[in-house]
Short mmCIF file of C-alpha atoms in Angstrom, two decimals:
data_model
loop_
_atom_site.label_atom_id
_atom_site.label_comp_id
_atom_site.label_asym_id
_atom_site.label_seq_id
_atom_site.Cartn_x
_atom_site.Cartn_y
_atom_site.Cartn_z
CA UNK A 3 242.47 90.93 222.22
CA UNK A 4 242.94 94.72 222.42
CA UNK A 5 241.62 97.45 220.16
CA UNK A 6 238.47 95.74 218.88
CA UNK A 7 236.54 98.99 218.96
CA UNK A 8 239.38 100.87 217.28
CA UNK A 9 239.71 98.37 214.46
CA UNK A 10 235.97 98.50 213.85
CA UNK A 11 235.95 102.29 213.79
CA UNK A 12 239.03 102.53 211.57
CA UNK A 13 237.61 100.18 208.95
CA UNK A 14 234.27 101.95 208.90
CA UNK A 15 235.71 105.46 208.78
CA UNK A 16 238.10 104.64 205.96
CA UNK A 17 235.28 102.91 204.06
CA UNK A 18 233.03 105.94 204.56
CA UNK A 19 235.74 108.32 203.34
CA UNK A 20 236.31 106.20 200.23
CA UNK A 21 232.58 105.98 199.51
CA UNK A 22 232.21 109.71 200.06
CA UNK A 23 234.76 110.36 197.33
CA UNK A 24 232.88 108.06 194.96
CA UNK A 25 229.62 109.73 195.82
CA UNK A 26 230.98 113.24 195.26
CA UNK A 27 232.54 112.16 191.92
CA UNK A 28 229.28 110.75 190.55
CA UNK A 29 226.27 111.11 192.85
CA UNK A 30 223.76 110.02 190.18
CA UNK A 31 225.27 106.60 189.75
CA UNK A 32 226.13 105.97 193.37
CA UNK A 33 224.51 102.68 194.51
CA UNK A 34 221.55 103.32 196.75
CA UNK A 35 222.39 100.44 199.05
CA UNK A 36 225.80 101.94 199.88
CA UNK A 37 224.42 105.29 201.01
CA UNK A 38 223.90 103.93 204.48
CA UNK A 39 227.69 103.47 204.76
CA UNK A 40 228.47 107.08 203.91
CA UNK A 41 228.18 108.10 207.55
CA UNK A 42 228.35 106.27 210.85
CA UNK A 43 225.30 107.26 212.91
CA UNK A 44 226.34 109.78 215.60
CA UNK A 45 224.98 107.78 218.53
CA UNK A 46 226.76 104.64 217.39
CA UNK A 47 229.97 106.60 216.75
CA UNK A 48 229.88 108.04 220.28
CA UNK A 49 229.52 104.50 221.67
CA UNK A 50 232.55 103.31 219.69
CA UNK A 51 234.66 106.25 220.96
CA UNK A 52 233.62 105.40 224.50
CA UNK A 53 234.48 101.74 223.97
CA UNK A 54 237.94 102.73 222.72
CA UNK A 55 238.50 104.81 225.83
CA UNK A 56 237.22 102.08 228.13
CA UNK A 57 239.58 99.55 226.51
CA UNK A 58 242.47 101.87 227.31
CA UNK A 59 241.27 102.56 230.86
CA UNK A 60 241.12 98.85 231.55
CA UNK A 61 244.82 98.42 230.73
CA UNK A 62 246.73 98.02 234.01
CA UNK A 63 249.17 100.95 234.32
CA UNK A 64 252.72 100.11 235.33
CA UNK A 65 254.25 101.54 238.52
CA UNK A 66 256.20 104.01 236.40
CA UNK A 67 253.00 105.23 234.72
CA UNK A 68 251.31 105.69 238.10
CA UNK A 69 254.27 107.74 239.29
CA UNK A 70 254.15 109.88 236.13
CA UNK A 71 250.43 110.50 236.54
CA UNK A 72 250.93 111.50 240.19
CA UNK A 73 253.77 113.83 239.23
CA UNK A 74 251.65 115.44 236.53
CA UNK A 75 248.80 115.99 238.98
CA UNK A 76 251.14 117.50 241.53
CA UNK A 77 252.77 119.73 238.89
CA UNK A 78 249.34 120.82 237.62
CA UNK A 79 248.38 121.79 241.18
CA UNK A 80 251.51 123.91 241.40
CA UNK A 81 250.63 125.97 238.31
CA UNK A 82 249.88 129.61 239.06
CA UNK A 83 246.24 130.08 240.13
CA UNK A 84 244.14 132.25 237.83
CA UNK A 85 243.75 135.06 240.39
CA UNK A 86 247.52 135.37 240.83
CA UNK A 87 247.99 135.35 237.10
CA UNK A 88 245.41 138.10 236.63
CA UNK A 89 247.13 140.22 239.28
CA UNK A 90 250.46 139.73 237.56
CA UNK A 91 249.05 140.48 234.14
CA UNK A 92 247.27 143.66 235.11
CA UNK A 93 249.45 144.72 238.02
CA UNK A 94 252.52 145.28 235.87
CA UNK A 95 254.69 143.07 238.04
CA UNK A 96 256.58 141.72 235.04
CA UNK B 11 274.83 116.43 197.19
CA UNK B 12 278.33 116.32 195.70
CA UNK B 13 281.62 117.49 197.08
CA UNK B 14 281.89 121.23 196.89
CA UNK B 15 278.17 121.68 196.18
CA UNK B 16 276.40 123.97 198.60
CA UNK B 17 272.59 123.87 198.89
CA UNK B 18 270.70 127.19 198.79
CA UNK B 19 270.35 129.14 202.01
CA UNK B 20 266.79 129.02 203.42
CA UNK B 21 264.80 132.23 202.90
CA UNK B 22 262.08 131.32 205.40
CA UNK B 23 263.04 130.40 208.96
CA UNK B 24 261.03 129.17 211.92
CA UNK B 25 261.72 128.10 215.50
CA UNK B 26 262.52 124.53 214.39
CA UNK B 27 265.26 125.62 212.00
CA UNK B 28 266.70 128.12 214.49
CA UNK B 29 266.59 125.51 217.23
CA UNK B 30 268.61 123.09 215.09
CA UNK B 31 271.11 125.82 214.20
CA UNK B 32 271.75 126.97 217.76
CA UNK B 33 271.92 123.39 219.05
CA UNK B 34 274.50 122.45 216.43
CA UNK B 35 275.33 124.26 213.16
CA UNK B 36 276.25 120.90 211.56
CA UNK B 37 272.78 119.55 212.43
CA UNK B 38 271.34 122.60 210.63
CA UNK B 39 273.65 121.86 207.66
CA UNK B 40 272.41 118.28 207.30
CA UNK B 41 268.78 118.84 208.16
CA UNK B 42 267.85 122.25 206.79
CA UNK B 43 270.39 122.99 204.07
CA UNK B 44 270.55 119.48 202.63
CA UNK B 45 267.06 118.46 203.82
CA UNK B 46 268.15 115.07 205.10
CA UNK B 47 265.80 113.06 207.32
CA UNK B 48 266.33 109.78 209.05
CA UNK B 49 264.47 107.10 207.10
CA UNK B 50 261.15 106.07 208.57
CA UNK B 51 258.39 107.91 210.28
CA UNK B 52 258.76 109.32 213.83
CA UNK B 53 255.95 108.09 216.06
CA UNK B 54 256.12 111.35 218.05
CA UNK B 55 255.79 113.60 215.02
CA UNK B 56 253.12 111.42 213.45
CA UNK B 57 251.07 111.27 216.64
CA UNK B 58 251.42 115.00 217.24
CA UNK B 59 250.42 115.80 213.64
CA UNK B 60 247.32 113.53 213.80
CA UNK B 61 246.22 114.97 217.14
CA UNK B 62 246.67 118.57 215.90
CA UNK B 63 244.62 117.71 212.80
CA UNK B 64 241.84 116.31 214.98
CA UNK B 65 241.82 119.47 217.13
CA UNK B 66 241.73 121.71 214.10
CA UNK B 67 238.86 119.88 212.41
CA UNK B 68 236.85 119.64 215.64
CA UNK B 69 237.27 123.35 216.37
CA UNK B 70 236.50 124.48 212.83
CA UNK B 71 233.40 122.22 212.72
CA UNK B 72 232.14 123.69 215.98
CA UNK B 73 233.22 127.34 215.87
CA UNK B 74 233.10 127.99 212.12
CA UNK B 75 230.54 125.55 210.71
CA UNK B 76 228.26 125.73 213.75
CA UNK B 77 227.95 121.98 214.23
CA UNK B 78 227.10 120.47 217.63
CA UNK B 79 229.99 119.53 219.93
CA UNK B 80 229.33 115.79 219.43
CA UNK B 81 229.19 116.13 215.65
CA UNK B 82 232.36 118.23 215.64
CA UNK B 83 234.15 115.59 217.73
CA UNK B 84 233.15 112.88 215.24
CA UNK B 85 234.63 114.94 212.42
CA UNK B 86 237.81 115.37 214.44
CA UNK B 87 238.05 111.61 215.03
CA UNK B 88 237.50 110.94 211.31
CA UNK B 89 240.30 113.36 210.52
CA UNK B 90 242.63 111.52 212.90
CA UNK B 91 241.78 108.09 211.44
CA UNK B 92 242.31 109.39 207.91
CA UNK B 93 245.61 111.10 208.70
CA UNK B 94 246.87 108.15 210.70
CA UNK B 95 246.45 106.01 207.59
CA UNK B 96 248.36 102.76 207.54
CA UNK B 97 251.17 103.96 209.82
CA UNK B 98 252.73 101.32 212.06
CA UNK B 99 255.74 101.57 214.33
CA UNK B 100 257.07 98.06 214.88
CA UNK B 101 260.46 99.31 216.09
CA UNK B 102 259.03 101.19 219.09
CA UNK B 103 259.97 99.29 222.28
CA UNK B 104 256.74 97.92 223.87
CA UNK B 105 257.28 99.41 227.34
CA UNK B 106 258.56 102.79 226.22
CA UNK B 107 256.50 106.00 226.45
CA UNK B 108 256.43 106.07 222.66
CA UNK B 109 254.45 102.80 222.71
CA UNK B 110 251.52 104.71 224.24
CA UNK B 111 251.25 106.84 221.12
CA UNK B 112 248.77 104.75 219.16
CA UNK B 113 245.69 105.47 217.08
CA UNK B 114 243.31 104.53 219.98
CA UNK B 115 245.21 106.81 222.38
CA UNK B 116 245.01 109.64 219.85
CA UNK B 117 241.21 109.26 219.67
CA UNK B 118 241.12 109.02 223.47
CA UNK B 119 243.25 112.19 223.76
CA UNK B 120 240.93 114.16 221.50
CA UNK B 121 237.75 113.07 223.30
CA UNK B 122 239.40 113.67 226.71
CA UNK B 123 240.71 117.09 225.62
CA UNK B 124 237.20 118.34 224.91
CA UNK B 125 236.00 116.97 228.24
CA UNK B 126 238.77 118.91 230.00
CA UNK B 127 238.13 122.04 227.90
CA UNK B 128 234.61 121.74 226.45
CA UNK B 129 234.15 123.62 223.19
CA UNK B 130 231.29 125.80 224.37
CA UNK B 131 232.50 126.43 227.93
CA UNK B 132 236.25 126.78 227.34
CA UNK B 133 237.33 130.12 228.89
CA UNK B 134 239.65 130.55 225.93
CA UNK B 135 237.44 131.06 222.89
CA UNK B 136 238.83 131.59 219.38
CA UNK B 137 239.49 135.19 218.44
CA UNK B 138 237.41 136.09 215.38
CA UNK B 139 238.52 137.99 212.30
CA UNK B 140 235.42 139.29 210.54
CA UNK B 141 233.53 136.45 212.15
CA UNK B 142 236.03 133.75 211.17
CA UNK B 143 237.54 131.89 214.12
CA UNK B 144 241.32 132.04 214.29
CA UNK B 145 241.98 128.30 214.35
CA UNK B 146 245.29 127.19 212.80
CA UNK B 147 246.97 130.45 211.93
CA UNK B 148 250.26 131.13 210.24
CA UNK B 149 252.39 134.24 209.89
CA UNK B 150 255.47 135.25 207.92
CA UNK B 151 257.39 138.40 208.76
CA UNK B 152 260.58 139.85 207.18
CA UNK B 153 263.23 140.33 209.85
CA UNK B 154 264.77 143.77 209.36
CA UNK B 155 268.48 143.67 210.12
CA UNK B 156 269.07 140.31 208.50
CA UNK B 157 270.23 139.61 204.95
CA UNK B 158 270.07 136.61 202.69
CA UNK B 159 273.66 135.82 201.68
CA UNK B 160 272.79 135.83 197.96
CA UNK B 161 269.91 138.26 197.42
CA UNK B 162 270.60 140.59 200.38
CA UNK B 163 266.85 140.65 201.13
CA UNK B 164 265.72 140.34 204.76
CA UNK B 165 265.14 136.76 205.88
CA UNK B 166 261.60 135.78 206.77
CA UNK B 167 260.50 134.36 210.11
CA UNK B 168 257.38 132.20 209.95
CA UNK B 169 255.26 130.23 212.34
CA UNK B 170 252.01 128.40 212.69
CA UNK B 171 250.00 128.05 215.87
CA UNK B 172 246.95 126.05 216.85
CA UNK B 173 244.61 128.86 217.89
CA UNK B 174 244.51 132.54 218.65
CA UNK B 175 242.18 132.85 221.62
CA UNK B 176 240.40 135.56 223.52
CA UNK B 177 240.42 134.98 227.26
CA UNK B 178 237.53 136.87 228.71
CA UNK B 179 238.70 136.63 232.36
CA UNK B 180 241.98 138.38 231.47
CA UNK B 181 240.42 140.52 228.71
CA UNK B 182 243.43 139.55 226.63
CA UNK B 183 244.38 137.72 223.48
CA UNK B 184 246.53 134.61 223.95
CA UNK B 185 248.04 132.15 221.53
CA UNK B 186 247.02 128.60 222.38
CA UNK B 187 249.44 125.83 221.60
CA UNK B 188 248.90 122.17 222.41
CA UNK B 189 251.76 119.78 223.14
CA UNK B 190 251.47 116.03 223.52
CA UNK B 191 253.94 114.46 225.91
CA UNK B 192 254.54 111.31 227.91
CA UNK B 193 255.40 113.29 231.02
CA UNK B 194 253.78 116.49 232.29
CA UNK B 195 255.78 116.99 235.46
CA UNK B 196 257.60 120.12 236.67
CA UNK B 197 260.30 119.74 234.06
CA UNK B 198 257.64 119.99 231.34
CA UNK B 199 256.13 123.09 232.94
CA UNK B 200 259.55 124.77 233.17
CA UNK B 201 260.14 124.14 229.46
CA UNK B 202 258.20 127.18 228.39
CA UNK B 203 259.57 130.06 230.49
CA UNK B 204 262.13 131.21 227.94
CA UNK B 205 261.03 129.16 224.91
CA UNK B 206 261.69 131.13 221.75
CA UNK B 207 258.97 129.32 219.83
CA UNK B 208 256.33 130.97 222.07
CA UNK B 209 258.00 134.38 221.94
CA UNK B 210 258.08 134.06 218.14
CA UNK B 211 254.34 133.39 218.13
CA UNK B 212 253.70 136.54 220.17
CA UNK B 213 256.01 138.53 217.88
CA UNK B 214 254.11 137.18 214.82
CA UNK B 215 250.71 138.09 216.27
CA UNK B 216 251.86 141.59 217.24
CA UNK B 217 253.25 142.20 213.74
CA UNK B 218 249.68 141.67 212.49
CA UNK B 219 248.39 144.27 214.93
CA UNK B 220 247.13 141.86 217.60
CA UNK B 221 248.45 142.70 221.03
CA UNK B 222 248.82 139.11 222.24
CA UNK B 223 249.65 138.99 225.97
CA UNK B 224 251.38 135.63 225.68
CA UNK B 225 250.76 131.95 225.15
CA UNK B 226 248.70 129.29 226.84
CA UNK B 227 250.43 125.95 226.48
CA UNK B 228 248.17 122.98 227.03
CA UNK B 229 249.96 119.74 227.76
CA UNK B 230 248.27 116.46 226.95
CA UNK B 231 249.91 113.55 228.71
CA UNK B 232 249.62 110.33 226.75
CA UNK B 233 249.89 107.54 229.29
CA UNK B 234 249.24 103.82 228.94
CA UNK B 235 245.74 103.82 230.38
CA UNK B 236 244.80 107.47 230.79
CA UNK B 237 245.17 110.98 229.43
CA UNK B 238 246.37 113.77 231.75
CA UNK B 239 246.39 117.54 231.32
CA UNK B 240 248.34 120.58 232.42
CA UNK B 241 247.99 124.19 231.36
CA UNK B 242 250.77 126.77 231.54
CA UNK B 243 250.25 130.50 231.06
CA UNK B 244 253.25 132.35 229.68
CA UNK B 245 253.21 136.11 229.25
CA UNK B 246 255.70 137.89 226.98
CA UNK B 247 256.25 141.59 227.71
CA UNK B 248 257.59 143.68 224.86
CA UNK B 249 261.14 143.85 226.27
CA UNK B 250 261.27 140.06 226.15
CA UNK B 251 260.04 140.01 222.54
CA UNK B 252 262.71 142.57 221.62
CA UNK B 253 265.35 140.48 223.41
CA UNK B 254 264.23 137.44 221.35
CA UNK B 255 264.26 139.47 218.14
CA UNK B 256 267.78 140.63 218.79
CA UNK B 257 268.91 137.05 219.38
CA UNK B 258 267.11 135.86 216.26
CA UNK B 259 268.89 138.50 214.13
CA UNK B 260 272.20 137.44 215.56
CA UNK B 261 271.54 133.75 214.84
CA UNK B 262 270.25 134.31 211.28
CA UNK B 263 273.18 136.54 210.37
CA UNK B 264 275.61 134.05 211.91
CA UNK B 265 274.08 131.24 209.81
CA UNK B 266 274.26 133.44 206.69
CA UNK B 267 277.94 134.18 207.40
CA UNK B 268 278.70 130.47 207.77
CA UNK B 269 276.94 129.80 204.48
CA UNK B 270 278.94 132.54 202.71
CA UNK B 271 282.13 131.02 204.10
CA UNK B 272 281.02 127.51 203.04
CA UNK B 273 280.56 128.75 199.46
CA UNK B 274 284.33 129.26 199.34
CA UNK B 275 285.20 125.79 200.60
CA UNK B 276 285.70 122.56 198.74
CA UNK B 277 284.01 120.79 201.65
CA UNK B 278 281.20 123.17 202.64
CA UNK B 279 280.15 121.30 205.78
CA UNK B 280 283.43 122.38 207.43
CA UNK B 281 282.02 125.91 207.70
CA UNK B 282 279.28 124.56 210.01
CA UNK B 283 280.98 123.47 213.26
CA UNK B 284 279.83 120.46 215.23
CA UNK B 285 278.53 121.16 218.77
CA UNK B 286 280.24 118.00 220.10
CA UNK B 287 278.13 118.08 223.23
CA UNK B 288 274.68 117.19 224.52
CA UNK B 289 273.01 118.02 221.17
CA UNK B 290 274.58 114.80 219.88
CA UNK B 291 272.71 112.69 222.43
CA UNK B 292 269.62 114.57 223.57
CA UNK B 293 266.11 113.49 222.56
CA UNK B 294 267.23 109.98 221.79
CA UNK B 295 270.31 111.08 219.85
CA UNK B 296 270.87 113.41 216.93
CA UNK B 297 269.53 111.81 213.72
CA UNK B 298 272.77 112.69 211.97
CA UNK B 299 275.14 110.84 214.31
CA UNK B 300 275.90 108.29 211.57
CA UNK B 301 277.16 111.11 209.35
CA UNK B 302 279.12 113.01 211.99
CA UNK B 303 280.97 110.03 213.40
CA UNK B 304 282.20 109.02 209.95
CA UNK B 305 285.32 110.34 208.30
CA UNK B 306 283.45 110.10 204.99
CA UNK B 307 279.83 111.12 205.65
CA UNK B 308 279.07 111.13 201.91
CA UNK B 309 279.10 107.34 202.03
CA UNK B 310 276.17 107.31 204.48
CA UNK B 311 273.97 109.97 202.94
CA UNK B 312 272.14 107.32 200.91
CA UNK B 313 270.76 105.95 204.20
CA UNK B 314 268.75 109.14 204.65
CA UNK B 315 265.58 110.40 203.01
CA UNK B 316 265.31 113.86 201.51
CA UNK B 317 262.42 115.99 202.70
CA UNK B 318 262.27 119.76 202.55
CA UNK B 319 260.98 121.33 205.76
CA UNK B 320 258.23 123.88 205.19
CA UNK B 321 257.75 126.15 208.19
CA UNK B 322 254.15 126.89 207.19
CA UNK B 323 253.00 123.28 206.95
CA UNK B 324 252.33 120.71 209.61
CA UNK B 325 254.06 117.32 209.66
CA UNK B 326 252.02 114.82 207.66
CA UNK B 327 250.38 117.39 205.40
#
């Protein structure tokens, strides 16, 4: 079953946003027990993001995707190196 | 829209409107005079809008609010989740590149982007105006030599870019624009050489007294199981900006002349000729094909939504 981590994050983030609005509207009457849901702890959040990425990495890419990735890498390698660019920019070659 | 009725001529133009007009004046007529949109949300526009929002919030949290990189990334992810909302795209074919544009891949793209170009170490740092980082900037400039067909005032050219950056290595200011794509090959890289959108950004920045050297276009490849990156550096010397400005004037005045002619016609659309070429089929097909291949397009207009394009706002805002 894909996207477990994403579903978990989505539900918690939307809940936190909703609670935040309630809290800002009336902080005095905001239930104490819900304050813990106002924010997802940073360390836990980072783990969820990593889990989302790992779920995607584990998906088997198709042959077409592999070809695209290889083409992108080859195209990136062909982009003008920084030194050449600097020469062009300051050398008035344009 | 009724027969003989002509919608007002747009006062504010941007590269999207100009692009539609030069591709096909009839496309401009449907999309930017009558504000018609194909029903339903485009996965590409939605994904791009959510990703841009995530970038903006992350950068502002880090560069303006002074938060840590990890905290800023969390805020960016929250912004993506919130903007994504309940959007679903059941009509996207499962094996198509569009199928890779999901909420998890958007989160992945944001986290991967700041691994590729870490906030603190990125060689392109935001330019600062009185200490405020130039993240998400817009401009609007009257184009001298153009005239609105009703008021006679100059038309306005507007734009909005992701970041104005200072590149220390080059001792130059560059506009940074991010583009998500399913393919970052050579064809993608060659997209930007003459692209008027980028020249317009440079023009806008220079009108505000910033001598921008050009644009840095960062491509984010959204693949099924990974995120790839490419960066293209495009300079725009002044002669090229002037060449673009001259073309822009010509296009705006041509559109205004068509509009003035349309005002005299019982069927105004006839003043906006159809391109009858690749514009009808490129990028998955023109959204207005159903109108153009009908003898009575009025009968099909109900199938479209109405949404006014605002050059200074991002899709989804």
